[in-house]
């Protein structure tokens, strides 16, 4: 077959070679397809063909092996170093996910994914079901973030979403109150608490610690109309006052809005 491939590549027009490669791809004949890619020095196409095939492989170990082989093919060309680095990172991430599943004896701790964000989020959410192992799980999440160079701001957003999605409200509060430098502010915490239907006192606790420019919108989002009106009055903003009046269903608050509007 190698003689055939050599003759095909050297003696036939590119259109014929491409048609034959399409035929091989349609029949999932990876071996011969790869031989042609390598002879034509189409390392990006060859590595990508292997990577796509890896995604359809049921076994995690086989998938990792195929992604590593894709990385090897990418590495044969000077123009495919980015693809090689991506394949290496994906193979490494798959291995990390498998290690986590084995360590915690659970698929849920790290379902297969090509996203480090999803993996870190899964680890943090899983801590909600295993309180006794939460400290260890959080350490694993931090280790993953450091290993894959996840920016601090992105990591905090991941934590806020993961805590709220898994109902870990005490851990969300602990994160908000931690001595670490908060790179995202408390607005995401307030929005998470609102979306999670947390008690008004808990929601207020976050909103009152955000900048004044954001408090009005957050109180409106939480349908806390008295608080929203207070912010509008402090800002002496008649548009905000009338906004509250138009959305709330309380006659008392509507009357307060009218009084406040007339006083400005």
PDB file of C-alpha atoms in Angstrom:
ATOM      1  CA  UNK A   1       0.000   0.000   0.000  1.00  0.00           C
ATOM      2  CA  UNK A   2       2.946   2.365   0.667  1.00  0.00           C
ATOM      3  CA  UNK A   3       4.004   2.031  -3.005  1.00  0.00           C
ATOM      4  CA  UNK A   4       0.467   2.875  -4.073  1.00  0.00           C
ATOM      5  CA  UNK A   5       0.425   5.921  -1.813  1.00  0.00           C
ATOM      6  CA  UNK A   6       3.802   7.049  -3.119  1.00  0.00           C
ATOM      7  CA  UNK A   7       2.640   6.752  -6.719  1.00  0.00           C
ATOM      8  CA  UNK A   8      -0.635   8.477  -5.896  1.00  0.00           C
ATOM      9  CA  UNK A   9       1.107  11.431  -4.285  1.00  0.00           C
ATOM     10  CA  UNK A  10       3.862  11.799  -6.884  1.00  0.00           C
ATOM     11  CA  UNK A  11       2.122  10.903 -10.136  1.00  0.00           C
ATOM     12  CA  UNK A  12      -1.510  11.968  -9.790  1.00  0.00           C
ATOM     13  CA  UNK A  13      -3.000  15.487  -9.597  1.00  0.00           C
ATOM     14  CA  UNK A  14      -3.918  16.978  -6.220  1.00  0.00           C
ATOM     15  CA  UNK A  15      -7.642  16.612  -6.990  1.00  0.00           C
ATOM     16  CA  UNK A  16      -7.291  12.839  -7.268  1.00  0.00           C
ATOM     17  CA  UNK A  17      -5.350  12.631  -4.021  1.00  0.00           C
ATOM     18  CA  UNK A  18      -7.960  14.750  -2.223  1.00  0.00           C
ATOM     19  CA  UNK A  19     -10.840  12.628  -3.540  1.00  0.00           C
ATOM     20  CA  UNK A  20      -9.095   9.480  -2.354  1.00  0.00           C
ATOM     21  CA  UNK A  21      -8.496  10.978   1.078  1.00  0.00           C
ATOM     22  CA  UNK A  22     -12.171  11.906   1.330  1.00  0.00           C
ATOM     23  CA  UNK A  23     -13.016   8.317   0.462  1.00  0.00           C
ATOM     24  CA  UNK A  24     -10.693   7.000   3.179  1.00  0.00           C
ATOM     25  CA  UNK A  25     -12.150   9.419   5.726  1.00  0.00           C
ATOM     26  CA  UNK A  26     -15.688   8.310   4.885  1.00  0.00           C
ATOM     27  CA  UNK A  27     -14.656   4.721   5.545  1.00  0.00           C
ATOM     28  CA  UNK A  28     -12.715   5.672   8.707  1.00  0.00           C
ATOM     29  CA  UNK A  29      -9.620   4.062   7.189  1.00  0.00           C
ATOM     30  CA  UNK A  30      -7.262   5.967   9.468  1.00  0.00           C
ATOM     31  CA  UNK A  31      -4.093   4.007   8.746  1.00  0.00           C
ATOM     32  CA  UNK A  32      -4.028   4.634   4.999  1.00  0.00           C
ATOM     33  CA  UNK A  33      -5.379   8.132   5.439  1.00  0.00           C
ATOM     34  CA  UNK A  34      -2.532   8.952   7.822  1.00  0.00           C
ATOM     35  CA  UNK A  35       0.042   7.510   5.442  1.00  0.00           C
ATOM     36  CA  UNK A  36      -1.156   9.918   2.779  1.00  0.00           C
ATOM     37  CA  UNK A  37      -1.182  12.895   5.131  1.00  0.00           C
ATOM     38  CA  UNK A  38       2.376  12.148   6.226  1.00  0.00           C
ATOM     39  CA  UNK A  39       3.642  11.646   2.683  1.00  0.00           C
ATOM     40  CA  UNK A  40       2.086  14.959   1.670  1.00  0.00           C
ATOM     41  CA  UNK A  41       3.449  16.542   4.894  1.00  0.00           C
ATOM     42  CA  UNK A  42      -0.041  17.699   5.832  1.00  0.00           C
ATOM     43  CA  UNK A  43       0.671  17.427   9.525  1.00  0.00           C
ATOM     44  CA  UNK A  44      -2.144  19.715  10.673  1.00  0.00           C
ATOM     45  CA  UNK A  45      -4.717  17.734   8.671  1.00  0.00           C
ATOM     46  CA  UNK A  46      -3.280  14.431   9.888  1.00  0.00           C
ATOM     47  CA  UNK A  47      -3.221  15.445  13.533  1.00  0.00           C
ATOM     48  CA  UNK A  48      -6.728  16.872  13.294  1.00  0.00           C
ATOM     49  CA  UNK A  49      -8.035  13.634  11.739  1.00  0.00           C
ATOM     50  CA  UNK A  50      -6.628  11.697  14.690  1.00  0.00           C
ATOM     51  CA  UNK A  51      -7.978  14.207  17.204  1.00  0.00           C
ATOM     52  CA  UNK A  52     -11.482  13.963  15.728  1.00  0.00           C
ATOM     53  CA  UNK A  53     -11.297  10.193  15.818  1.00  0.00           C
ATOM     54  CA  UNK A  54     -10.217  10.356  19.453  1.00  0.00           C
ATOM     55  CA  UNK A  55     -13.392  12.234  20.361  1.00  0.00           C
ATOM     56  CA  UNK A  56     -15.471   9.301  19.084  1.00  0.00           C
ATOM     57  CA  UNK A  57     -13.503   6.763  21.131  1.00  0.00           C
ATOM     58  CA  UNK A  58     -15.399   5.353  24.117  1.00  0.00           C
ATOM     59  CA  UNK A  59     -12.395   4.388  26.251  1.00  0.00           C
ATOM     60  CA  UNK A  60     -10.699   7.233  28.089  1.00  0.00           C
ATOM     61  CA  UNK A  61      -7.294   5.573  27.901  1.00  0.00           C
ATOM     62  CA  UNK A  62      -7.649   4.985  24.170  1.00  0.00           C
ATOM     63  CA  UNK A  63      -8.743   8.588  23.735  1.00  0.00           C
ATOM     64  CA  UNK A  64      -5.691   9.830  25.635  1.00  0.00           C
ATOM     65  CA  UNK A  65      -3.408   7.618  23.528  1.00  0.00           C
ATOM     66  CA  UNK A  66      -4.941   8.887  20.281  1.00  0.00           C
ATOM     67  CA  UNK A  67      -4.693  12.518  21.335  1.00  0.00           C
ATOM     68  CA  UNK A  68      -1.030  11.957  22.193  1.00  0.00           C
ATOM     69  CA  UNK A  69      -0.523  10.422  18.752  1.00  0.00           C
ATOM     70  CA  UNK A  70      -2.221  13.475  17.235  1.00  0.00           C
ATOM     71  CA  UNK A  71       0.241  15.620  19.181  1.00  0.00           C
ATOM     72  CA  UNK A  72       3.131  13.603  17.765  1.00  0.00           C
ATOM     73  CA  UNK A  73       1.884  14.187  14.214  1.00  0.00           C
ATOM     74  CA  UNK A  74       1.399  17.900  14.875  1.00  0.00           C
ATOM     75  CA  UNK A  75       4.950  17.995  16.177  1.00  0.00           C
ATOM     76  CA  UNK A  76       6.326  16.915  12.802  1.00  0.00           C
ATOM     77  CA  UNK A  77       5.560  20.315  11.299  1.00  0.00           C
ATOM     78  CA  UNK A  78       6.871  23.753  12.217  1.00  0.00           C
ATOM     79  CA  UNK A  79       3.507  25.388  11.526  1.00  0.00           C
ATOM     80  CA  UNK A  80       1.481  23.147  13.848  1.00  0.00           C
ATOM     81  CA  UNK A  81       3.097  23.928  17.214  1.00  0.00           C
ATOM     82  CA  UNK A  82      -0.071  25.597  18.494  1.00  0.00           C
ATOM     83  CA  UNK A  83      -2.116  22.506  17.622  1.00  0.00           C
ATOM     84  CA  UNK A  84       0.506  20.311  19.300  1.00  0.00           C
ATOM     85  CA  UNK A  85       0.384  22.386  22.491  1.00  0.00           C
ATOM     86  CA  UNK A  86      -3.431  22.219  22.497  1.00  0.00           C
ATOM     87  CA  UNK A  87      -3.386  18.438  22.017  1.00  0.00           C
ATOM     88  CA  UNK A  88      -0.821  18.024  24.806  1.00  0.00           C
ATOM     89  CA  UNK A  89      -2.943  20.121  27.165  1.00  0.00           C
ATOM     90  CA  UNK A  90      -6.099  18.177  26.287  1.00  0.00           C
ATOM     91  CA  UNK A  91      -4.394  14.810  26.832  1.00  0.00           C
ATOM     92  CA  UNK A  92      -3.071  16.068  30.159  1.00  0.00           C
ATOM     93  CA  UNK A  93      -6.522  17.304  31.177  1.00  0.00           C
ATOM     94  CA  UNK A  94      -8.102  13.940  30.315  1.00  0.00           C
ATOM     95  CA  UNK A  95      -5.485  12.240  32.489  1.00  0.00           C
ATOM     96  CA  UNK A  96      -6.202  14.645  35.356  1.00  0.00           C
ATOM     97  CA  UNK A  97      -9.930  13.979  35.085  1.00  0.00           C
ATOM     98  CA  UNK A  98      -9.338  10.231  35.176  1.00  0.00           C
ATOM     99  CA  UNK A  99      -7.080  10.609  38.213  1.00  0.00           C
ATOM    100  CA  UNK A 100      -9.751  12.592  40.058  1.00  0.00           C
ATOM    101  CA  UNK A 101     -12.447  10.041  39.238  1.00  0.00           C
ATOM    102  CA  UNK A 102     -10.228   7.257  40.538  1.00  0.00           C
ATOM    103  CA  UNK A 103      -9.230   9.167  43.681  1.00  0.00           C
ATOM    104  CA  UNK A 104     -12.806   9.949  44.662  1.00  0.00           C
ATOM    105  CA  UNK A 105     -14.354   6.839  43.123  1.00  0.00           C
ATOM    106  CA  UNK A 106     -16.950   8.914  41.314  1.00  0.00           C
ATOM    107  CA  UNK A 107     -17.580  10.001  37.735  1.00  0.00           C
ATOM    108  CA  UNK A 108     -19.377  13.145  38.919  1.00  0.00           C
ATOM    109  CA  UNK A 109     -16.269  14.744  40.403  1.00  0.00           C
ATOM    110  CA  UNK A 110     -14.757  15.257  36.940  1.00  0.00           C
ATOM    111  CA  UNK A 111     -16.860  14.216  33.927  1.00  0.00           C
ATOM    112  CA  UNK A 112     -14.911  14.091  30.682  1.00  0.00           C
ATOM    113  CA  UNK A 113     -14.624  17.554  29.186  1.00  0.00           C
ATOM    114  CA  UNK A 114     -12.262  19.562  27.024  1.00  0.00           C
ATOM    115  CA  UNK A 115     -12.775  22.569  29.303  1.00  0.00           C
ATOM    116  CA  UNK A 116     -10.621  23.275  32.354  1.00  0.00           C
ATOM    117  CA  UNK A 117     -13.345  25.685  33.508  1.00  0.00           C
ATOM    118  CA  UNK A 118     -15.931  22.888  33.518  1.00  0.00           C
ATOM    119  CA  UNK A 119     -13.516  20.543  35.291  1.00  0.00           C
ATOM    120  CA  UNK A 120     -12.729  22.980  38.097  1.00  0.00           C
ATOM    121  CA  UNK A 121     -16.424  23.772  38.438  1.00  0.00           C
ATOM    122  CA  UNK A 122     -17.299  20.063  38.669  1.00  0.00           C
ATOM    123  CA  UNK A 123     -14.726  19.513  41.418  1.00  0.00           C
ATOM    124  CA  UNK A 124     -16.081  22.440  43.446  1.00  0.00           C
ATOM    125  CA  UNK A 125     -19.715  21.406  42.943  1.00  0.00           C
ATOM    126  CA  UNK A 126     -18.890  17.852  43.978  1.00  0.00           C
ATOM    127  CA  UNK A 127     -17.673  19.192  47.331  1.00  0.00           C
ATOM    128  CA  UNK A 128     -21.295  20.045  48.075  1.00  0.00           C
ATOM    129  CA  UNK A 129     -22.105  16.324  48.156  1.00  0.00           C
ATOM    130  CA  UNK A 130     -18.993  15.374  50.148  1.00  0.00           C
ATOM    131  CA  UNK A 131     -18.572  17.916  52.980  1.00  0.00           C
ATOM    132  CA  UNK A 132     -15.939  15.823  54.733  1.00  0.00           C
ATOM    133  CA  UNK A 133     -13.753  15.882  51.633  1.00  0.00           C
ATOM    134  CA  UNK A 134     -14.474  19.507  50.735  1.00  0.00           C
ATOM    135  CA  UNK A 135     -11.084  20.801  51.891  1.00  0.00           C
ATOM    136  CA  UNK A 136      -9.263  18.247  49.742  1.00  0.00           C
ATOM    137  CA  UNK A 137     -11.527  18.939  46.750  1.00  0.00           C
ATOM    138  CA  UNK A 138     -10.989  22.692  47.022  1.00  0.00           C
ATOM    139  CA  UNK A 139      -7.240  22.059  47.133  1.00  0.00           C
ATOM    140  CA  UNK A 140      -7.553  19.990  43.945  1.00  0.00           C
ATOM    141  CA  UNK A 141      -9.491  22.815  42.292  1.00  0.00           C
ATOM    142  CA  UNK A 142      -6.767  25.307  43.233  1.00  0.00           C
ATOM    143  CA  UNK A 143      -4.079  22.928  41.972  1.00  0.00           C
ATOM    144  CA  UNK A 144      -5.837  22.583  38.610  1.00  0.00           C
ATOM    145  CA  UNK A 145      -6.223  26.337  38.309  1.00  0.00           C
ATOM    146  CA  UNK A 146      -2.524  26.844  38.993  1.00  0.00           C
ATOM    147  CA  UNK A 147      -1.445  24.045  36.657  1.00  0.00           C
ATOM    148  CA  UNK A 148      -3.479  25.364  33.733  1.00  0.00           C
ATOM    149  CA  UNK A 149      -2.754  29.013  34.544  1.00  0.00           C
ATOM    150  CA  UNK A 150      -6.375  30.011  35.063  1.00  0.00           C
ATOM    151  CA  UNK A 151      -6.505  33.787  35.727  1.00  0.00           C
ATOM    152  CA  UNK A 152      -7.516  34.706  39.271  1.00  0.00           C
ATOM    153  CA  UNK A 153     -10.519  36.716  38.091  1.00  0.00           C
ATOM    154  CA  UNK A 154     -11.829  33.777  36.058  1.00  0.00           C
ATOM    155  CA  UNK A 155     -11.261  31.389  38.967  1.00  0.00           C
ATOM    156  CA  UNK A 156     -13.344  33.550  41.297  1.00  0.00           C
ATOM    157  CA  UNK A 157     -16.205  33.598  38.802  1.00  0.00           C
ATOM    158  CA  UNK A 158     -15.970  29.804  38.536  1.00  0.00           C
ATOM    159  CA  UNK A 159     -16.143  29.475  42.323  1.00  0.00           C
ATOM    160  CA  UNK A 160     -19.132  31.805  42.654  1.00  0.00           C
ATOM    161  CA  UNK A 161     -21.100  29.912  39.983  1.00  0.00           C
ATOM    162  CA  UNK A 162     -20.121  26.492  41.305  1.00  0.00           C
ATOM    163  CA  UNK A 163     -21.005  27.341  44.909  1.00  0.00           C
ATOM    164  CA  UNK A 164     -24.366  28.801  43.938  1.00  0.00           C
ATOM    165  CA  UNK A 165     -25.236  25.985  41.512  1.00  0.00           C
ATOM    166  CA  UNK A 166     -24.541  23.374  44.187  1.00  0.00           C
ATOM    167  CA  UNK A 167     -26.213  25.251  47.049  1.00  0.00           C
ATOM    168  CA  UNK A 168     -22.984  25.820  48.984  1.00  0.00           C
ATOM    169  CA  UNK A 169     -24.130  29.161  50.343  1.00  0.00           C
ATOM    170  CA  UNK A 170     -21.943  29.048  53.448  1.00  0.00           C
ATOM    171  CA  UNK A 171     -18.870  28.544  51.274  1.00  0.00           C
ATOM    172  CA  UNK A 172     -20.010  31.400  49.028  1.00  0.00           C
ATOM    173  CA  UNK A 173     -20.203  33.637  52.084  1.00  0.00           C
ATOM    174  CA  UNK A 174     -16.794  32.451  53.275  1.00  0.00           C
ATOM    175  CA  UNK A 175     -15.312  33.326  49.893  1.00  0.00           C
ATOM    176  CA  UNK A 176     -16.865  36.798  50.005  1.00  0.00           C
ATOM    177  CA  UNK A 177     -15.521  37.356  53.514  1.00  0.00           C
ATOM    178  CA  UNK A 178     -12.066  35.884  52.894  1.00  0.00           C
ATOM    179  CA  UNK A 179      -8.950  37.991  53.290  1.00  0.00           C
ATOM    180  CA  UNK A 180      -7.893  37.196  49.735  1.00  0.00           C
ATOM    181  CA  UNK A 181      -7.969  40.101  47.310  1.00  0.00           C
ATOM    182  CA  UNK A 182     -11.316  39.933  45.542  1.00  0.00           C
ATOM    183  CA  UNK A 183     -10.748  40.608  41.810  1.00  0.00           C
ATOM    184  CA  UNK A 184     -14.435  40.560  40.798  1.00  0.00           C
ATOM    185  CA  UNK A 185     -16.196  42.519  43.519  1.00  0.00           C
ATOM    186  CA  UNK A 186     -19.380  41.403  45.259  1.00  0.00           C
ATOM    187  CA  UNK A 187     -21.856  42.017  42.448  1.00  0.00           C
ATOM    188  CA  UNK A 188     -21.542  38.408  41.146  1.00  0.00           C
ATOM    189  CA  UNK A 189     -22.155  37.179  44.705  1.00  0.00           C
ATOM    190  CA  UNK A 190     -25.306  39.279  44.974  1.00  0.00           C
ATOM    191  CA  UNK A 191     -26.592  38.067  41.595  1.00  0.00           C
ATOM    192  CA  UNK A 192     -25.896  34.462  42.588  1.00  0.00           C
ATOM    193  CA  UNK A 193     -27.804  34.887  45.849  1.00  0.00           C
ATOM    194  CA  UNK A 194     -30.732  36.493  43.997  1.00  0.00           C
ATOM    195  CA  UNK A 195     -30.834  33.720  41.392  1.00  0.00           C
ATOM    196  CA  UNK A 196     -30.650  31.158  44.184  1.00  0.00           C
ATOM    197  CA  UNK A 197     -33.667  32.652  46.000  1.00  0.00           C
ATOM    198  CA  UNK A 198     -31.679  33.250  49.152  1.00  0.00           C
ATOM    199  CA  UNK A 199     -33.198  35.112  52.129  1.00  0.00           C
ATOM    200  CA  UNK A 200     -33.519  38.855  51.622  1.00  0.00           C
ATOM    201  CA  UNK A 201     -31.150  39.496  54.528  1.00  0.00           C
ATOM    202  CA  UNK A 202     -28.448  37.455  52.809  1.00  0.00           C
ATOM    203  CA  UNK A 203     -29.018  39.195  49.480  1.00  0.00           C
ATOM    204  CA  UNK A 204     -28.937  42.602  51.183  1.00  0.00           C
ATOM    205  CA  UNK A 205     -25.680  41.663  52.896  1.00  0.00           C
ATOM    206  CA  UNK A 206     -23.973  41.405  49.508  1.00  0.00           C
ATOM    207  CA  UNK A 207     -25.722  44.324  47.795  1.00  0.00           C
ATOM    208  CA  UNK A 208     -24.875  46.798  50.544  1.00  0.00           C
ATOM    209  CA  UNK A 209     -21.189  46.066  49.956  1.00  0.00           C
ATOM    210  CA  UNK A 210     -21.159  46.812  46.223  1.00  0.00           C
ATOM    211  CA  UNK A 211     -20.508  50.287  44.755  1.00  0.00           C
ATOM    212  CA  UNK A 212     -23.436  52.697  44.919  1.00  0.00           C
ATOM    213  CA  UNK A 213     -23.824  52.742  41.133  1.00  0.00           C
ATOM    214  CA  UNK A 214     -24.736  49.033  41.137  1.00  0.00           C
ATOM    215  CA  UNK A 215     -26.961  48.854  44.197  1.00  0.00           C
ATOM    216  CA  UNK A 216     -30.118  50.237  42.572  1.00  0.00           C
ATOM    217  CA  UNK A 217     -30.121  47.691  39.739  1.00  0.00           C
ATOM    218  CA  UNK A 218     -29.389  44.834  42.131  1.00  0.00           C
ATOM    219  CA  UNK A 219     -32.229  45.792  44.474  1.00  0.00           C
ATOM    220  CA  UNK A 220     -34.523  45.955  41.450  1.00  0.00           C
ATOM    221  CA  UNK A 221     -33.307  42.541  40.298  1.00  0.00           C
ATOM    222  CA  UNK A 222     -34.150  41.203  43.758  1.00  0.00           C
ATOM    223  CA  UNK A 223     -37.536  42.996  43.662  1.00  0.00           C
ATOM    224  CA  UNK A 224     -36.624  44.774  46.896  1.00  0.00           C
ATOM    225  CA  UNK A 225     -38.502  47.919  45.952  1.00  0.00           C
ATOM    226  CA  UNK A 226     -38.162  49.844  49.198  1.00  0.00           C
ATOM    227  CA  UNK A 227     -34.391  49.474  49.082  1.00  0.00           C
ATOM    228  CA  UNK A 228     -34.325  50.368  45.399  1.00  0.00           C
ATOM    229  CA  UNK A 229     -36.382  53.491  46.079  1.00  0.00           C
ATOM    230  CA  UNK A 230     -34.010  54.501  48.869  1.00  0.00           C
ATOM    231  CA  UNK A 231     -31.088  54.301  46.444  1.00  0.00           C
ATOM    232  CA  UNK A 232     -32.992  56.302  43.842  1.00  0.00           C
ATOM    233  CA  UNK A 233     -33.824  59.017  46.382  1.00  0.00           C
ATOM    234  CA  UNK A 234     -30.222  59.257  47.566  1.00  0.00           C
ATOM    235  CA  UNK A 235     -29.155  59.654  43.936  1.00  0.00           C
ATOM    236  CA  UNK A 236     -31.973  62.187  43.370  1.00  0.00           C
ATOM    237  CA  UNK A 237     -32.744  60.363  40.143  1.00  0.00           C
ATOM    238  CA  UNK A 238     -36.370  60.822  39.107  1.00  0.00           C
ATOM    239  CA  UNK A 239     -36.051  58.259  36.304  1.00  0.00           C
ATOM    240  CA  UNK A 240     -35.056  55.588  38.794  1.00  0.00           C
ATOM    241  CA  UNK A 241     -37.868  56.609  41.118  1.00  0.00           C
ATOM    242  CA  UNK A 242     -40.431  56.263  38.340  1.00  0.00           C
ATOM    243  CA  UNK A 243     -38.829  52.985  37.290  1.00  0.00           C
ATOM    244  CA  UNK A 244     -39.563  51.591  40.747  1.00  0.00           C
ATOM    245  CA  UNK A 245     -43.084  52.972  40.632  1.00  0.00           C
ATOM    246  CA  UNK A 246     -43.772  51.268  37.326  1.00  0.00           C
ATOM    247  CA  UNK A 247     -42.521  47.845  38.403  1.00  0.00           C
ATOM    248  CA  UNK A 248     -43.694  47.443  41.987  1.00  0.00           C
ATOM    249  CA  UNK A 249     -47.218  46.329  42.852  1.00  0.00           C
ATOM    250  CA  UNK A 250     -47.324  47.981  46.262  1.00  0.00           C
ATOM    251  CA  UNK A 251     -49.632  50.967  46.566  1.00  0.00           C
ATOM    252  CA  UNK A 252     -47.647  52.156  49.588  1.00  0.00           C
ATOM    253  CA  UNK A 253     -44.362  52.189  47.654  1.00  0.00           C
ATOM    254  CA  UNK A 254     -46.021  53.811  44.645  1.00  0.00           C
ATOM    255  CA  UNK A 255     -47.232  56.624  46.916  1.00  0.00           C
ATOM    256  CA  UNK A 256     -43.717  56.987  48.328  1.00  0.00           C
ATOM    257  CA  UNK A 257     -42.401  57.221  44.773  1.00  0.00           C
ATOM    258  CA  UNK A 258     -44.865  60.032  43.993  1.00  0.00           C
ATOM    259  CA  UNK A 259     -43.830  61.897  47.146  1.00  0.00           C
ATOM    260  CA  UNK A 260     -40.150  61.441  46.394  1.00  0.00           C
ATOM    261  CA  UNK A 261     -40.568  62.537  42.760  1.00  0.00           C
ATOM    262  CA  UNK A 262     -42.405  65.704  43.812  1.00  0.00           C
ATOM    263  CA  UNK A 263     -39.652  66.608  46.258  1.00  0.00           C
ATOM    264  CA  UNK A 264     -36.907  66.555  43.625  1.00  0.00           C
TER     265      UNK A 264
END
